[in-house]
PDB file of C-alpha atoms and ligand atoms in Angstrom:
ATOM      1  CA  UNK A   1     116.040  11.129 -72.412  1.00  0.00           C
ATOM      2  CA  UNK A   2     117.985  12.298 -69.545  1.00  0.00           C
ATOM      3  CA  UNK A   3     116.445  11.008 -66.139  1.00  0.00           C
ATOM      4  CA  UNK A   4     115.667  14.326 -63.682  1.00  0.00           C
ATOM      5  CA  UNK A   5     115.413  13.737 -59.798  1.00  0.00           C
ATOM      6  CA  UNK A   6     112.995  16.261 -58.069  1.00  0.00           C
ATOM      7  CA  UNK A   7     111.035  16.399 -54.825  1.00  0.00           C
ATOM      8  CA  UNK A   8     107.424  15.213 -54.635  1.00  0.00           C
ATOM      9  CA  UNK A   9     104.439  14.599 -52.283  1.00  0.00           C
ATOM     10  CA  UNK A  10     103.820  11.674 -50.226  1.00  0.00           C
ATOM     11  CA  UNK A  11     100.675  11.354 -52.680  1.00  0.00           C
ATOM     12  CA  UNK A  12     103.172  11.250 -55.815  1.00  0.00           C
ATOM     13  CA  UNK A  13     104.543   8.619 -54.756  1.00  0.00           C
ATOM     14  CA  UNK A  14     101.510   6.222 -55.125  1.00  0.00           C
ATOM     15  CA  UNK A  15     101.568   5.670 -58.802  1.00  0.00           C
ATOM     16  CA  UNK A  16     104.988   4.298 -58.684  1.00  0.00           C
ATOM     17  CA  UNK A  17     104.469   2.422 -55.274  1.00  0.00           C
ATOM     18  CA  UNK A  18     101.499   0.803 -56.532  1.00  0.00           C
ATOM     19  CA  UNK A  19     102.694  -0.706 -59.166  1.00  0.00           C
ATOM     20  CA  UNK A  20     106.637  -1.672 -58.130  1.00  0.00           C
ATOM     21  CA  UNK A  21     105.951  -1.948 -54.128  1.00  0.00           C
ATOM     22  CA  UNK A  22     102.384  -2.554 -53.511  1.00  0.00           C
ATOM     23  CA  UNK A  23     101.349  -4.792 -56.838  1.00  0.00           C
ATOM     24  CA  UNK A  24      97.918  -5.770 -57.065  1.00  0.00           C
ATOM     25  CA  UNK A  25      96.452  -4.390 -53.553  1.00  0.00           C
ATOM     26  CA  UNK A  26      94.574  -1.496 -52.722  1.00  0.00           C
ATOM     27  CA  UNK A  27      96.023   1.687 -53.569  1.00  0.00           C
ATOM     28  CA  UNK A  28      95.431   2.788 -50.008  1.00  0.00           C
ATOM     29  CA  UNK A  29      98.301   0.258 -48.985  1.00  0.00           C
ATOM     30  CA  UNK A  30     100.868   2.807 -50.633  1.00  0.00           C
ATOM     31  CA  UNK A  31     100.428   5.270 -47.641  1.00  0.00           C
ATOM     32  CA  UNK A  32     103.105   4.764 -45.371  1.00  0.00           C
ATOM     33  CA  UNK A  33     103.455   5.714 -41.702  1.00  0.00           C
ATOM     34  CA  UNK A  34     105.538   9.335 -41.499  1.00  0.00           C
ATOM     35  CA  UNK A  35     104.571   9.947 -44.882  1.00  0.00           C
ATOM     36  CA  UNK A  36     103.348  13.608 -43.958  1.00  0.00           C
ATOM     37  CA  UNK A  37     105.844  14.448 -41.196  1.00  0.00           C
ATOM     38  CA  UNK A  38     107.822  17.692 -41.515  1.00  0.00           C
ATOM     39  CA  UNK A  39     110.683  16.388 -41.415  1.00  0.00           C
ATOM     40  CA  UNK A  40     110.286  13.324 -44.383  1.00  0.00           C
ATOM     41  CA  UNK A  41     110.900  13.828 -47.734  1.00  0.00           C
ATOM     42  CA  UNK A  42     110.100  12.350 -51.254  1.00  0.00           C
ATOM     43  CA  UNK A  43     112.335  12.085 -54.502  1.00  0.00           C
ATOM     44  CA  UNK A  44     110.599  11.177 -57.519  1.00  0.00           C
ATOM     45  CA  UNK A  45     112.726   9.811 -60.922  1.00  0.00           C
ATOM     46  CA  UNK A  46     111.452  11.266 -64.069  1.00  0.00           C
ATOM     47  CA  UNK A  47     112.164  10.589 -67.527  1.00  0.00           C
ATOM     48  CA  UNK A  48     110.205  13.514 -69.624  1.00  0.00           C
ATOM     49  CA  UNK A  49     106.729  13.415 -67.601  1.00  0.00           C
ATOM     50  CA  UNK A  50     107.043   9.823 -67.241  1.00  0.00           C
ATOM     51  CA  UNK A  51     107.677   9.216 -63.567  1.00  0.00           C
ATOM     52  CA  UNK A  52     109.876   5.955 -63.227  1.00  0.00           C
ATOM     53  CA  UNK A  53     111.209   5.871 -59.332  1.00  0.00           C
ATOM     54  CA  UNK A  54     110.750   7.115 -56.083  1.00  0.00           C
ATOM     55  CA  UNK A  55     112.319   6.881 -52.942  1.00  0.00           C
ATOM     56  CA  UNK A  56     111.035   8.470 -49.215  1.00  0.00           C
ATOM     57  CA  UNK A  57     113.131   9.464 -46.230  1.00  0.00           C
ATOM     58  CA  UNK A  58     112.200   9.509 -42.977  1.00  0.00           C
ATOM     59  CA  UNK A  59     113.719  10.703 -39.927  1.00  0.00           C
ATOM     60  CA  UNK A  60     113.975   7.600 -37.743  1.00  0.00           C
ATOM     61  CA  UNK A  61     116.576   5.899 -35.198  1.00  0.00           C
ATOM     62  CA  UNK A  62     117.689   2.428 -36.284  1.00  0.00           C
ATOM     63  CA  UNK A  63     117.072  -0.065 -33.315  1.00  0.00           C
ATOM     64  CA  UNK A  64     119.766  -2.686 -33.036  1.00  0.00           C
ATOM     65  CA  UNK A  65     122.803  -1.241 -34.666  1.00  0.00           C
ATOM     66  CA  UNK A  66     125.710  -3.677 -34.103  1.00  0.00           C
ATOM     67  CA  UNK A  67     128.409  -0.710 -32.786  1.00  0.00           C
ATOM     68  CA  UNK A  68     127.754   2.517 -30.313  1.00  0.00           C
ATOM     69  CA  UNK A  69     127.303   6.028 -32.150  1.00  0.00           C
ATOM     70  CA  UNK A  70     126.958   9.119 -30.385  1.00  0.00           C
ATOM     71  CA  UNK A  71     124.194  10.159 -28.490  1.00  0.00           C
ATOM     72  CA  UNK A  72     123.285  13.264 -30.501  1.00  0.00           C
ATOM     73  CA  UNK A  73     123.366  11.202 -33.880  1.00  0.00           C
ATOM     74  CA  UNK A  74     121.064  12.374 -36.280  1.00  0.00           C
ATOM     75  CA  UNK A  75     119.476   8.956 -38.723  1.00  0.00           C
ATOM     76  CA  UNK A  76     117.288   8.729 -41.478  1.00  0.00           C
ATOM     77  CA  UNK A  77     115.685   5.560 -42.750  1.00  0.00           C
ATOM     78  CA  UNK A  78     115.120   4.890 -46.178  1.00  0.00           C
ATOM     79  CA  UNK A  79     111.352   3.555 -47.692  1.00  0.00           C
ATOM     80  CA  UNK A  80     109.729   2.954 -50.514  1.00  0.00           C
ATOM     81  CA  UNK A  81     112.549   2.751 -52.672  1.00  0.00           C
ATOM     82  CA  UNK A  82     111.334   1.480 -56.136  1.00  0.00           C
ATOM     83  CA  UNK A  83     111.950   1.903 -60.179  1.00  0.00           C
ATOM     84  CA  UNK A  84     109.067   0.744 -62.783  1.00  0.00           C
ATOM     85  CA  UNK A  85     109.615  -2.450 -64.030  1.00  0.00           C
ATOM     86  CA  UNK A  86     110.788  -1.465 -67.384  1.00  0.00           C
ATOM     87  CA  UNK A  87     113.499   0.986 -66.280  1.00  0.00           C
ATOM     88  CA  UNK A  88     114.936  -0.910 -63.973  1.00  0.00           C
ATOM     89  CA  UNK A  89     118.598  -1.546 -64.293  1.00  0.00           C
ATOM     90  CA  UNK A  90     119.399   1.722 -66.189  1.00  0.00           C
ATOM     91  CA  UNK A  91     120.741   3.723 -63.150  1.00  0.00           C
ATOM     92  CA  UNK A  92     117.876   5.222 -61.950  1.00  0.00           C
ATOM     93  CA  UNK A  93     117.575   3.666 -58.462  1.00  0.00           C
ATOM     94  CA  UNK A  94     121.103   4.485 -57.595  1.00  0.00           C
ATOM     95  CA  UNK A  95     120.756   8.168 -58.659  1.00  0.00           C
ATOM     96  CA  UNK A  96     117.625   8.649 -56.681  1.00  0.00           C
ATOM     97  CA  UNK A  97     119.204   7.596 -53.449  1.00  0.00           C
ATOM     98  CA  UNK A  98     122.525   9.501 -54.170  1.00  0.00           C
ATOM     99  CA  UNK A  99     120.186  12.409 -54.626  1.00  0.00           C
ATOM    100  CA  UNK A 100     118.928  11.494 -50.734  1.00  0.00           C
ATOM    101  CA  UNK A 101     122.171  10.719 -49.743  1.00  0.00           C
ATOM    102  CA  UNK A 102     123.200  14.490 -50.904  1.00  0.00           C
ATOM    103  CA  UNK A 103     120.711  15.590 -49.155  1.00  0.00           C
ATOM    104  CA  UNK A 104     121.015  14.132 -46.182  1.00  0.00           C
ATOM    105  CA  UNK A 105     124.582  14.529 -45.897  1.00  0.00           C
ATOM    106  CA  UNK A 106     123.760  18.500 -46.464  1.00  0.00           C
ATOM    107  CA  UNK A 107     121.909  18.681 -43.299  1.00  0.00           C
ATOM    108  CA  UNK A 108     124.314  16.732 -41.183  1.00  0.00           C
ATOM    109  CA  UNK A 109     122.553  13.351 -40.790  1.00  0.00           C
ATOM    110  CA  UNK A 110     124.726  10.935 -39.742  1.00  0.00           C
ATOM    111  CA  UNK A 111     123.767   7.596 -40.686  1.00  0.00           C
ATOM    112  CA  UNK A 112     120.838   6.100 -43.226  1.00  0.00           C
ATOM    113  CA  UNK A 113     119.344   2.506 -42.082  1.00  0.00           C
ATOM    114  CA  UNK A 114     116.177   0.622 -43.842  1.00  0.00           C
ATOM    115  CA  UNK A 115     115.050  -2.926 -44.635  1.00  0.00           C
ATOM    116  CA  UNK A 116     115.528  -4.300 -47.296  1.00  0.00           C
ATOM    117  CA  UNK A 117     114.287  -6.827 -49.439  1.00  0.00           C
ATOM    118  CA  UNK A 118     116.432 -10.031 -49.521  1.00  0.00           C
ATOM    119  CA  UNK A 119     116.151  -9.415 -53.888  1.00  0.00           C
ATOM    120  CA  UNK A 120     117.715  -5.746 -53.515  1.00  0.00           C
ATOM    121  CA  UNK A 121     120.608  -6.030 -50.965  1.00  0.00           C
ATOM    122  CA  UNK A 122     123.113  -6.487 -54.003  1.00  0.00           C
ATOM    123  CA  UNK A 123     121.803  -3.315 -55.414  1.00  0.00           C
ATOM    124  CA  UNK A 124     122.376  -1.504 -51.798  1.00  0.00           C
ATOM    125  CA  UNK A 125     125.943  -3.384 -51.247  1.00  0.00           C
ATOM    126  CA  UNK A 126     127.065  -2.170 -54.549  1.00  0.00           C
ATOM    127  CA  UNK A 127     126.408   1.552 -53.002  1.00  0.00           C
ATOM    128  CA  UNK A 128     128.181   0.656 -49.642  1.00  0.00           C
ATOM    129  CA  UNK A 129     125.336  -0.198 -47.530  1.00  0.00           C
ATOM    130  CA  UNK A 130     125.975  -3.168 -45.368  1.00  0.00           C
ATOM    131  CA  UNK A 131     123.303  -5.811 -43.612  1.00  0.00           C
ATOM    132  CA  UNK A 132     123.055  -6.008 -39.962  1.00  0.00           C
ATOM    133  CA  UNK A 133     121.347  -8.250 -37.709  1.00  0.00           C
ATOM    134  CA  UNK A 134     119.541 -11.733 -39.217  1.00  0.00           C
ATOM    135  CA  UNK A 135     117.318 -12.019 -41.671  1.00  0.00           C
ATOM    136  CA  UNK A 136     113.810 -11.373 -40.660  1.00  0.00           C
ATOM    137  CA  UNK A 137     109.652 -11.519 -42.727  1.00  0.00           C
ATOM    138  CA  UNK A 138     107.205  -9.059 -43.547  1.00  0.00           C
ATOM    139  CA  UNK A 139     104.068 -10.477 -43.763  1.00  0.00           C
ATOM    140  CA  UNK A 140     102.772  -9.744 -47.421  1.00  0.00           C
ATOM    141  CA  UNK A 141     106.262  -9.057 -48.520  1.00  0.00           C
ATOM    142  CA  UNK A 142     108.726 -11.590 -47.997  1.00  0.00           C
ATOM    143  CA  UNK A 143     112.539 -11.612 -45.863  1.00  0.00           C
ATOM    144  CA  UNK A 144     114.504  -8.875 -45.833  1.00  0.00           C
ATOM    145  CA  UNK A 145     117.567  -7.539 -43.647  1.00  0.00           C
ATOM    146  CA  UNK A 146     118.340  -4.510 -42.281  1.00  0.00           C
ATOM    147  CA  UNK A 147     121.104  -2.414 -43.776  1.00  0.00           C
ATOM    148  CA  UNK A 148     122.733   1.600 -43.202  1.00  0.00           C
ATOM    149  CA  UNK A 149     125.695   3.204 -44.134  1.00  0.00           C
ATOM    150  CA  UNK A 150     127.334   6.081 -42.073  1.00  0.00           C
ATOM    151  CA  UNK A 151     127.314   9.173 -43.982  1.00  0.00           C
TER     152      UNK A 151
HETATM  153  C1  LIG B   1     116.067  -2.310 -56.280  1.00  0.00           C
HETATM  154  C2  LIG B   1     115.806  -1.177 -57.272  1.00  0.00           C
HETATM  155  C3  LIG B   1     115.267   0.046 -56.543  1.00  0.00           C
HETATM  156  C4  LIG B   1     117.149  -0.818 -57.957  1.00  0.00           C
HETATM  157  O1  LIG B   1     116.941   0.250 -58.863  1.00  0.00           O
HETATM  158  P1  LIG B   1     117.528   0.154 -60.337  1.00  0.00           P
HETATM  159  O2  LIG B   1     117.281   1.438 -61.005  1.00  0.00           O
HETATM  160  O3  LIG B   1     117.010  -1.076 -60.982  1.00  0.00           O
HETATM  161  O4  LIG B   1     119.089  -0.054 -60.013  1.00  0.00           O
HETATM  162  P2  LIG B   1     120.333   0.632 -60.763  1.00  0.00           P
HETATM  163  O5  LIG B   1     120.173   0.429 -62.229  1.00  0.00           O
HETATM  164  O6  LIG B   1     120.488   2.018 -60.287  1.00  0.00           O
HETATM  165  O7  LIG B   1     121.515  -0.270 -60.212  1.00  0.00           O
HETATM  166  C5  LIG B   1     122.688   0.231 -59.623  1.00  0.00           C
HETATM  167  C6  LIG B   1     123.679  -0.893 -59.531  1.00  0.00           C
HETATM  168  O8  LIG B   1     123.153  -1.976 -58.756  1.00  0.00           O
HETATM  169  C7  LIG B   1     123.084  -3.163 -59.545  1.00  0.00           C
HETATM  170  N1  LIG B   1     121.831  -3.844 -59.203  1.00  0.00           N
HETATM  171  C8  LIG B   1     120.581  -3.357 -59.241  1.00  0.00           C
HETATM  172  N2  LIG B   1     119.688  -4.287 -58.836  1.00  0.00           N
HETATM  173  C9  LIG B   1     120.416  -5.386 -58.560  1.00  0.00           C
HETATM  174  C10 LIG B   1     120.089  -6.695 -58.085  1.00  0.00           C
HETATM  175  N3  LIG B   1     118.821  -7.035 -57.781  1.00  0.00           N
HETATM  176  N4  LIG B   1     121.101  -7.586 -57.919  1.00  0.00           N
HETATM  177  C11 LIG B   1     122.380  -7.267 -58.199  1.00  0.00           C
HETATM  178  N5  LIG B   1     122.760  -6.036 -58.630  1.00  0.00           N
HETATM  179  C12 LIG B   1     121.785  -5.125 -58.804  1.00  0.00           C
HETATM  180  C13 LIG B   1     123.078  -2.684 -60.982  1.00  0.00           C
HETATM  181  O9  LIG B   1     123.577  -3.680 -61.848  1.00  0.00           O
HETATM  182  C14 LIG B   1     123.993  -1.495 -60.893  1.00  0.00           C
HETATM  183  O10 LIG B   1     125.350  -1.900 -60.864  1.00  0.00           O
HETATM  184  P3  LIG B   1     126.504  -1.078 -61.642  1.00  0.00           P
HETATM  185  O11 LIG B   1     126.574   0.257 -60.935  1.00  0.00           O
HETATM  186  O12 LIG B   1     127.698  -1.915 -61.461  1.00  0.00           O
HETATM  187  O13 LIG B   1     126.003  -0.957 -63.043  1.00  0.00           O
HETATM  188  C15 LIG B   1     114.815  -1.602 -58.402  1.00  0.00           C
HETATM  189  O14 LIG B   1     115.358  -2.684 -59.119  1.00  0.00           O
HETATM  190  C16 LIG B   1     113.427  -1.958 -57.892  1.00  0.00           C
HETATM  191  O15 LIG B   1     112.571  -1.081 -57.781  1.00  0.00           O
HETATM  192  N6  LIG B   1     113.180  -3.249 -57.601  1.00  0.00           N
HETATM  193  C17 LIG B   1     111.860  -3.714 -57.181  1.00  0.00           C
HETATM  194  C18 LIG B   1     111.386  -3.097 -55.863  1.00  0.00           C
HETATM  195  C19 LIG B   1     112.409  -3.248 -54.758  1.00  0.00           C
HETATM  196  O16 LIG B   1     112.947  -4.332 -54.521  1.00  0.00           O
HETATM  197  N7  LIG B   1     112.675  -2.123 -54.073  1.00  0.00           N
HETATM  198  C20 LIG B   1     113.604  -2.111 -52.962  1.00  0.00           C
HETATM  199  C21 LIG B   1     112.845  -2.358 -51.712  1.00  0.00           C
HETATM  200  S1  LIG B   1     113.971  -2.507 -50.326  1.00  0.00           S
END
């Protein structure tokens, strides 16, 4: 079945959160801070009803960006980026941030920046992100780096 990418709540995003980001504590813990703000938005992967991904955007400034970008730069950071166990690997995490990235690039942002997971920088290199900075933890989570791409 084809895979649709459509815009969803902040609460949508929980079921698929839970179980790929957040696995095994409180469902709480898949609220995450700018959720709600105006300006964020949510894409959830579908395939039929069944909703496999989801990915939130945030308008945010990157701290620590290793070169000088104009002062009236617009950034986005990327969170919450996750496919169900059992579909990952099919395509679906790459079309639901090229979806963003559409987006994004629509109204003007300049550059996307997030951390990620030391397990999922491949996935993000293989879409032209690169890592900045040293690796760093997140308690509860494990090392990750922080990556962007200029848009
Ligand atoms: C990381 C994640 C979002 C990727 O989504 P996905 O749907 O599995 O990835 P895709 O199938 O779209 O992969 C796109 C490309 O990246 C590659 N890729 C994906 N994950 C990879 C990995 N861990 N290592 C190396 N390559 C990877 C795929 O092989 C594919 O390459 P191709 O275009 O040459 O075929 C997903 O695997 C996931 O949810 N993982 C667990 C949660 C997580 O780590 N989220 C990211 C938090 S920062």
């Amino acid at each position: 079945m084809p895979i649709t990418i459509k815009e969803i709540s902040a609460l949508e995003t929980y079921s698929v959160r839970h179980v790929v980001l957040r696995v095994g504590r409180p469902i709480e813990d898949c609220a995450m801070d700018g959720d709600d703000l105006e300006t964020t938005f949510h894409l959830g992967a579908f395939e039929g009803d069944l909703h496999v991904g989801v990915a939130t955007f945030l308008k945010s400034e990157p701290v620590d960006l290793p070169f000088s970008v104009a002062s009236d730069a617009s950034y986005y950071q990327l969170r919450g980026m996750g496919v169900v166990a059992d579909q990952q690997g099919k395509g679906i995490g790459a079309k639901l941030l090229q979806e963003g990235i559409k987006k994004l690039k629509a109204n003007s942002v300049d550059l996307l920046w997030f951390n990620a997971r030391i397990k999922a920088v491949p996935f993000y290199e293989r879409l032209g992100f690169e890592k900045y900075g040293s690796a760093f933890e997140v308690p509860l989570i494990g090392t990750h780096f922080k990556m962007y791409k200029q848009l």
